[in-house]
Coordinates of N, CA and C in Angstrom, one line a residue:
M198 N 0.8 -1.2 0.0 CA 0.0 0.0 0.0 C 0.9 1.3 0.0
T199 N 1.8 1.3 0.9 CA 2.7 2.5 0.9 C 3.6 2.6 -0.3
S200 N 4.0 1.5 -0.9 CA 4.8 1.5 -2.1 C 3.9 2.0 -3.2
N201 N 2.7 1.7 -3.3 CA 1.8 2.2 -4.3 C 1.6 3.7 -4.2
L202 N 1.4 4.2 -2.9 CA 1.3 5.6 -2.7 C 2.6 6.3 -3.0
A203 N 3.7 5.8 -2.7 CA 5.0 6.4 -3.0 C 5.2 6.5 -4.5
R204 N 4.8 5.4 -5.2 CA 4.9 5.4 -6.7 C 4.0 6.5 -7.3
L205 N 2.8 6.6 -6.7 CA 1.8 7.5 -7.2 C 2.3 9.0 -7.0
V206 N 2.8 9.2 -5.8 CA 3.4 10.6 -5.5 C 4.5 10.9 -6.4
R207 N 5.4 9.9 -6.6 CA 6.6 10.1 -7.5 C 6.1 10.4 -9.0
E208 N 5.1 9.7 -9.4 CA 4.7 9.8 -10.8 C 4.0 11.1 -11.0
H209 N 3.3 11.6 -10.0 CA 2.5 12.9 -10.1 C 3.1 14.0 -9.2
R210 N 4.4 14.0 -9.1 CA 5.1 14.9 -8.1 C 4.7 16.4 -8.3
W211 N 4.6 16.8 -9.6 CA 4.2 18.2 -9.9 C 2.8 18.5 -9.4
V212 N 1.9 17.6 -9.5 CA 0.6 17.8 -9.1 C 0.5 17.9 -7.5
V213 N 1.3 17.0 -6.9 CA 1.4 17.1 -5.4 C 2.0 18.4 -5.0
F214 N 3.0 18.9 -5.7 CA 3.7 20.1 -5.4 C 2.7 21.3 -5.6
L215 N 1.9 21.3 -6.7 CA 0.9 22.3 -6.9 C -0.2 22.3 -5.8
C216 N -0.6 21.1 -5.4 CA -1.6 21.0 -4.3 C -1.0 21.6 -3.0
L217 N 0.3 21.3 -2.7 CA 0.9 21.8 -1.5 C 1.0 23.4 -1.6
V218 N 1.4 23.9 -2.8 CA 1.4 25.3 -3.0 C 0.1 26.0 -2.7
F219 N -1.0 25.3 -3.2 CA -2.3 25.8 -3.0 C -2.7 25.8 -1.5
L220 N -2.3 24.7 -0.9 CA -2.6 24.5 0.6 C -1.9 25.6 1.3
I221 N -0.6 25.9 1.0 CA 0.1 27.0 1.7 C -0.5 28.3 1.4
L222 N -0.8 28.6 0.2 CA -1.5 29.9 -0.1 C -2.8 30.0 0.6
G223 N -3.6 28.9 0.7 CA -4.8 28.9 1.4 C -4.6 29.1 2.9
A224 N -3.6 28.5 3.4 CA -3.3 28.6 4.9 C -2.9 30.1 5.2
L225 N -2.2 30.7 4.3 CA -1.9 32.1 4.5 C -3.1 33.1 4.5
R226 N -4.1 32.6 3.9 CA -5.3 33.5 3.8 C -6.3 33.2 4.9
L227 N -6.1 32.1 5.6 CA -7.1 31.7 6.7 C -7.0 32.7 7.9
N228 N -8.2 33.0 8.3 CA -8.3 33.8 9.6 C -9.7 33.6 10.1
D229 N -10.0 34.2 11.2 CA -11.3 34.0 11.8 C -12.4 35.0 11.4
L230 N -12.1 35.7 10.3 CA -13.1 36.6 9.7 C -13.7 36.0 8.5
S231 N -14.8 36.5 8.2 CA -15.5 36.0 7.0 C -16.1 37.1 6.2
L232 N -16.0 37.0 4.9 CA -16.5 38.1 4.0 C -18.0 38.0 3.8
Y233 N -18.5 36.8 4.0 CA -19.9 36.6 3.7 C -20.7 36.1 4.9
T234 N -21.9 36.6 5.0 CA -22.8 36.2 6.2 C -23.2 34.8 6.1
D235 N -23.3 34.3 4.8 CA -23.7 32.9 4.6 C -22.7 31.9 5.3
S236 N -21.5 32.3 5.4 CA -20.4 31.4 6.0 C -20.8 31.1 7.4
T237 N -21.2 32.1 8.2 CA -21.5 31.9 9.6 C -22.8 31.1 9.7
R238 N -23.7 31.3 8.8 CA -24.9 30.5 8.9 C -24.6 29.0 8.6
Y239 N -23.7 28.7 7.7 CA -23.3 27.3 7.4 C -22.7 26.7 8.6
V240 N -21.8 27.5 9.3 CA -21.1 27.0 10.5 C -22.1 26.7 11.6
I241 N -23.1 27.6 11.8 CA -24.0 27.3 12.9 C -24.9 26.1 12.6
W242 N -25.4 26.0 11.3 CA -26.2 24.8 11.0 C -25.4 23.6 10.9
G243 N -24.1 23.7 10.4 CA -23.3 22.5 10.4 C -23.0 21.9 11.8
T244 N -22.7 22.9 12.7 CA -22.5 22.4 14.1 C -23.7 21.8 14.7
S245 N -24.9 22.3 14.5 CA -26.1 21.7 15.0 C -26.4 20.4 14.3
F246 N -26.1 20.3 13.1 CA -26.3 19.0 12.4 C -25.3 18.0 12.8
A247 N -24.0 18.4 13.0 CA -23.0 17.4 13.5 C -23.3 16.9 14.9
H248 N -24.0 17.7 15.7 CA -24.4 17.2 17.0 C -25.8 16.7 17.1
T249 N -26.3 16.3 16.0 CA -27.6 15.6 15.8 C -28.8 16.5 16.4
I250 N -28.7 17.8 16.3 CA -29.8 18.6 16.7 C -30.7 19.0 15.5
G251 N -30.2 18.8 14.3 CA -30.9 19.2 13.1 C -30.4 20.6 12.7
F252 N -31.1 21.3 11.9 CA -30.7 22.6 11.4 C -31.3 23.7 12.3
V253 N -30.6 23.9 13.4 CA -31.2 24.9 14.4 C -30.1 25.9 14.6
D254 N -30.5 27.2 14.6 CA -29.7 28.3 15.0 C -29.8 28.6 16.4
E255 N -28.9 28.1 17.3 CA -29.0 28.2 18.7 C -28.2 29.5 19.2
T256 N -27.8 30.3 18.3 CA -27.1 31.5 18.7 C -28.0 32.7 19.1
Q257 N -29.3 32.5 19.0 CA -30.3 33.5 19.3 C -31.0 33.1 20.6
P258 N -31.6 34.1 21.3 CA -32.3 33.7 22.5 C -33.5 32.7 22.3
D259 N -34.1 32.9 21.1 CA -35.2 31.9 20.7 C -34.6 31.1 19.6
P260 N -34.1 29.9 19.8 CA -33.5 29.1 18.7 C -34.5 29.0 17.5
E261 N -33.9 29.2 16.3 CA -34.7 29.2 15.1 C -34.3 28.0 14.3
D262 N -35.4 27.2 13.9 CA -35.1 26.0 13.0 C -35.5 26.3 11.6
Y263 N -35.3 27.5 11.1 CA -35.6 27.9 9.8 C -34.3 28.0 9.0
V264 N -34.2 27.3 7.9 CA -33.0 27.4 7.1 C -33.2 28.3 5.9
V265 N -32.4 29.3 5.8 CA -32.5 30.3 4.7 C -31.8 29.7 3.4
N266 N -30.6 29.2 3.6 CA -29.9 28.7 2.4 C -30.1 27.2 2.3
A267 N -29.7 26.6 1.2 CA -29.8 25.2 1.0 C -28.9 24.5 2.0
P268 N -29.3 23.5 2.7 CA -28.5 23.0 3.8 C -27.5 22.0 3.5
L269 N -27.3 21.6 2.2 CA -26.4 20.5 1.9 C -24.9 20.9 2.3
Y270 N -24.5 22.1 2.1 CA -23.1 22.4 2.5 C -22.9 22.3 4.0
S271 N -24.0 22.6 4.8 CA -23.8 22.4 6.2 C -23.6 21.0 6.6
V272 N -24.2 20.1 5.8 CA -24.0 18.7 6.0 C -22.5 18.3 5.6
L273 N -22.0 18.9 4.5 CA -20.7 18.6 4.1 C -19.6 19.1 5.0
I274 N -19.8 20.1 5.7 CA -18.8 20.6 6.7 C -19.0 20.1 8.1
A275 N -20.1 19.3 8.3 CA -20.4 18.8 9.6 C -19.3 17.9 10.2
P276 N -18.5 17.1 9.4 CA -17.5 16.3 10.0 C -16.4 17.1 10.7
A277 N -16.0 18.3 10.1 CA -15.1 19.1 10.8 C -15.6 19.8 12.0
L278 N -16.9 20.1 12.0 CA -17.6 20.8 13.1 C -18.0 19.9 14.2
L279 N -17.9 18.6 13.9 CA -18.1 17.6 15.0 C -17.0 17.7 16.0
F280 N -15.8 17.9 15.5 CA -14.6 17.9 16.4 C -14.3 19.3 16.9
F281 N -14.7 20.3 16.1 CA -14.4 21.7 16.4 C -15.7 22.5 16.3
P282 N -16.6 22.4 17.3 CA -18.0 23.0 17.2 C -17.9 24.5 17.0
S283 N -18.7 25.0 16.1 CA -18.8 26.5 15.9 C -17.5 27.1 15.4
S284 N -16.6 26.4 14.9 CA -15.3 26.9 14.5 C -15.3 27.3 13.0
L285 N -15.3 28.6 12.8 CA -15.2 29.1 11.4 C -13.9 28.7 10.8
L286 N -12.8 28.7 11.5 CA -11.5 28.3 11.0 C -11.5 26.9 10.6
A287 N -12.1 26.0 11.4 CA -12.1 24.6 11.0 C -13.0 24.3 9.7
A288 N -14.1 25.1 9.6 CA -14.9 25.0 8.4 C -14.1 25.5 7.2
K289 N -13.3 26.6 7.4 CA -12.5 27.1 6.3 C -11.5 26.1 5.8
V290 N -10.8 25.5 6.8 CA -9.8 24.4 6.4 C -10.5 23.3 5.7
W291 N -11.6 22.9 6.1 CA -12.4 21.8 5.5 C -12.7 22.2 4.0
T292 N -13.1 23.4 3.8 CA -13.4 24.0 2.5 C -12.2 24.0 1.6
L293 N -11.1 24.3 2.3 CA -9.8 24.4 1.5 C -9.5 23.0 1.0
F294 N -9.8 21.9 1.7 CA -9.6 20.6 1.2 C -10.6 20.3 0.1
W295 N -11.8 20.9 0.1 CA -12.7 20.7 -1.1 C -12.0 21.3 -2.3
G296 N -11.4 22.5 -2.1 CA -10.7 23.1 -3.2 C -9.6 22.3 -3.8
I297 N -8.8 21.6 -2.9 CA -7.8 20.7 -3.4 C -8.4 19.5 -4.1
G298 N -9.6 19.0 -3.6 CA -10.3 18.0 -4.3 C -10.6 18.4 -5.7
F299 N -11.1 19.6 -5.9 CA -11.4 20.1 -7.2 C -10.1 20.1 -8.1
I300 N -9.0 20.6 -7.6 CA -7.7 20.6 -8.3 C -7.4 19.2 -8.8
L301 N -7.5 18.2 -7.9 CA -7.2 16.8 -8.3 C -8.2 16.3 -9.3
A302 N -9.5 16.5 -9.1 CA -10.4 16.1 -10.1 C -10.2 16.7 -11.5
F303 N -9.9 18.0 -11.5 CA -9.7 18.7 -12.7 C -8.4 18.2 -13.4
Y304 N -7.4 17.9 -12.6 CA -6.2 17.3 -13.2 C -6.5 16.0 -13.8
T305 N -7.3 15.2 -13.1 CA -7.6 13.9 -13.7 C -8.4 14.0 -15.0
M306 N -9.3 15.0 -15.1 CA -10.0 15.2 -16.3 C -9.1 15.7 -17.4
L307 N -8.3 16.6 -17.1 CA -7.3 17.1 -18.1 C -6.4 16.0 -18.6
R308 N -5.9 15.2 -17.7 CA -4.9 14.2 -18.0 C -5.6 13.2 -18.9
H309 N -6.8 12.9 -18.7 CA -7.5 11.9 -19.5 C -7.6 12.4 -21.0
F310 N -7.9 13.7 -21.1 CA -8.1 14.2 -22.5 C -6.8 14.7 -23.2
F311 N -5.9 15.2 -22.4 CA -4.7 15.8 -23.0 C -3.4 15.3 -22.7
G312 N -3.3 14.4 -21.7 CA -2.0 13.8 -21.3 C -1.5 14.5 -20.0
K313 N -0.5 13.8 -19.5 CA 0.0 14.3 -18.2 C 0.7 15.6 -18.2
T314 N 1.5 15.9 -19.2 CA 2.2 17.2 -19.2 C 1.3 18.4 -19.4
A315 N 0.4 18.2 -20.4 CA -0.6 19.3 -20.6 C -1.5 19.5 -19.4
A316 N -1.9 18.4 -18.7 CA -2.8 18.5 -17.6 C -2.1 19.2 -16.4
T317 N -0.8 19.0 -16.2 CA 0.0 19.6 -15.2 C 0.1 21.1 -15.5
L318 N 0.4 21.4 -16.8 CA 0.4 22.9 -17.2 C -0.9 23.5 -17.1
G319 N -2.0 22.8 -17.4 CA -3.3 23.3 -17.3 C -3.7 23.6 -15.9
L320 N -3.1 23.0 -14.9 CA -3.4 23.3 -13.5 C -2.9 24.7 -13.1
L321 N -1.8 25.2 -13.7 CA -1.2 26.4 -13.2 C -2.2 27.6 -13.1
P322 N -2.9 27.9 -14.2 CA -3.9 29.0 -14.0 C -5.0 28.7 -12.9
I323 N -5.3 27.5 -12.7 CA -6.3 27.1 -11.7 C -5.7 27.3 -10.3
V324 N -4.5 26.8 -10.1 CA -3.9 26.8 -8.7 C -3.7 28.2 -8.3
F325 N -3.3 29.1 -9.2 CA -2.9 30.4 -8.9 C -4.0 31.5 -9.1
H326 N -5.2 31.0 -9.4 CA -6.3 31.9 -9.6 C -6.8 32.4 -8.3
P327 N -6.9 33.7 -8.1 CA -7.3 34.3 -6.9 C -8.7 33.9 -6.5
L328 N -9.6 33.8 -7.5 CA -11.0 33.5 -7.1 C -11.1 32.1 -6.5
L329 N -10.4 31.1 -7.1 CA -10.5 29.8 -6.5 C -9.9 29.8 -5.1
L330 N -8.9 30.6 -4.9 CA -8.3 30.7 -3.5 C -9.3 31.3 -2.6
L331 N -10.0 32.3 -3.0 CA -11.0 33.0 -2.2 C -12.2 32.0 -1.9
L332 N -12.7 31.3 -2.9 CA -13.8 30.4 -2.7 C -13.4 29.2 -1.9
S333 N -12.1 28.8 -1.9 CA -11.7 27.7 -1.1 C -11.3 28.0 0.3
T334 N -11.3 29.3 0.6 CA -11.0 29.7 2.0 C -12.1 30.4 2.7
E335 N -13.3 30.4 2.1 CA -14.5 30.9 2.7 C -15.4 29.7 2.9
V336 N -16.3 29.8 3.9 CA -17.2 28.7 4.1 C -18.4 28.9 3.2
L337 N -18.1 28.5 1.9 CA -19.1 28.6 0.9 C -19.1 27.3 0.1
S338 N -20.2 27.0 -0.6 CA -20.4 25.7 -1.2 C -19.7 25.6 -2.6
E339 N -19.1 26.7 -3.1 CA -18.6 26.7 -4.5 C -17.5 25.7 -4.7
A340 N -16.6 25.6 -3.8 CA -15.4 24.6 -3.9 C -16.0 23.2 -4.0
A341 N -16.9 22.9 -3.1 CA -17.5 21.5 -3.2 C -18.3 21.3 -4.5
F342 N -19.0 22.3 -4.9 CA -19.7 22.3 -6.1 C -18.8 22.0 -7.3
L343 N -17.7 22.7 -7.4 CA -16.7 22.5 -8.5 C -16.2 21.0 -8.4
T344 N -15.9 20.6 -7.2 CA -15.4 19.2 -7.1 C -16.5 18.2 -7.6
F345 N -17.7 18.3 -7.1 CA -18.8 17.4 -7.6 C -19.0 17.5 -9.1
V346 N -19.0 18.6 -9.6 CA -19.2 18.8 -11.1 C -18.1 18.1 -11.8
S347 N -16.9 18.3 -11.4 CA -15.7 17.6 -12.1 C -15.8 16.1 -12.0
V348 N -16.2 15.6 -10.8 CA -16.3 14.2 -10.6 C -17.5 13.6 -11.4
A349 N -18.6 14.4 -11.5 CA -19.7 14.0 -12.4 C -19.3 13.9 -13.9
F350 N -18.5 14.9 -14.3 CA -18.0 14.8 -15.7 C -17.1 13.6 -15.9
L351 N -16.3 13.3 -14.9 CA -15.4 12.1 -15.1 C -16.3 10.8 -15.1
A352 N -17.3 10.8 -14.3 CA -18.2 9.6 -14.3 C -18.9 9.5 -15.6
L353 N -19.4 10.6 -16.1 CA -20.1 10.6 -17.4 C -19.2 10.1 -18.5
E354 N -18.0 10.6 -18.5 CA -17.0 10.3 -19.6 C -16.6 8.8 -19.5
R355 N -16.5 8.3 -18.3 CA -16.1 6.9 -18.1 C -17.3 6.0 -18.6
L356 N -18.5 6.3 -18.2 CA -19.7 5.5 -18.7 C -19.8 5.6 -20.2
E357 N -19.5 6.7 -20.8 CA -19.5 6.8 -22.3 C -18.4 6.0 -22.9
R358 N -17.2 6.0 -22.3 CA -16.1 5.3 -22.8 C -16.3 3.8 -22.7
D359 N -16.9 3.3 -21.6 CA -17.2 1.9 -21.4 C -18.4 1.4 -22.2
G360 N -19.1 2.3 -22.9 CA -20.2 1.9 -23.7 C -21.5 1.6 -22.9
E361 N -21.6 2.0 -21.7 CA -22.7 1.7 -20.9 C -23.8 2.8 -21.1
T362 N -24.4 2.8 -22.2 CA -25.3 3.9 -22.5 C -26.6 3.9 -21.6
N363 N -27.0 2.8 -21.1 CA -28.1 2.8 -20.2 C -27.8 3.5 -18.9
K364 N -26.7 3.2 -18.3 CA -26.3 3.9 -17.1 C -26.0 5.4 -17.4
L365 N -25.4 5.7 -18.6 CA -25.1 7.0 -19.0 C -26.4 7.8 -19.1
A366 N -27.4 7.3 -19.7 CA -28.7 8.0 -19.8 C -29.3 8.2 -18.4
K367 N -29.2 7.3 -17.5 CA -29.8 7.4 -16.2 C -29.1 8.5 -15.4
L368 N -27.7 8.5 -15.5 CA -26.9 9.5 -14.8 C -27.2 10.9 -15.4
T369 N -27.2 11.0 -16.7 CA -27.5 12.3 -17.3 C -28.9 12.8 -16.9
A370 N -29.8 12.0 -16.9 CA -31.2 12.4 -16.5 C -31.2 12.8 -15.0
A371 N -30.5 12.1 -14.1 CA -30.4 12.4 -12.7 C -29.7 13.7 -12.5
L372 N -28.7 14.0 -13.3 CA -27.9 15.3 -13.1 C -28.7 16.4 -13.7
A373 N -29.5 16.2 -14.7 CA -30.2 17.3 -15.4 C -31.6 17.6 -14.7
K374 N -32.0 16.7 -13.9 CA -33.3 16.8 -13.2 C -33.2 18.0 -12.2
R375 N -34.2 18.8 -12.1 CA -34.2 19.9 -11.1 C -34.8 19.4 -9.8

């Protein structure tokens, strides 16, 4: 297992390096402030969800169980908030890992279509793009959304390549459904 991991890291050392650069840039941007009010709402709901209370805002004198935003991202950050309740910083670090997940999924997609060298070069504008860094260091759903979309494209392409048109049609219909 470790020899496979070492081989994989050696084979894709530039991607690992770019992910580490992105992680360091993201860590330099982390603080306990947030640019968006939605971030604090996600943290409050994620904490309550992680502690099996549901989606409840207990920061008010009269706890409110009304969810303004779509609650999926609160569920996605709940694992970090289980160990660090109400921590904006923990949720930001968790979101930073979603950004790294997008970089890896995007690299996989580029490598499939264009080869390893072009995929590595194609990551450069993504890794150093200020907007991706901003979205990956705020508690917002965009980094996870980018990751899920990239993985969905990879799954669609794999189904098409394997000739499984029935599964491809079902997955396309599920993704296109509102």
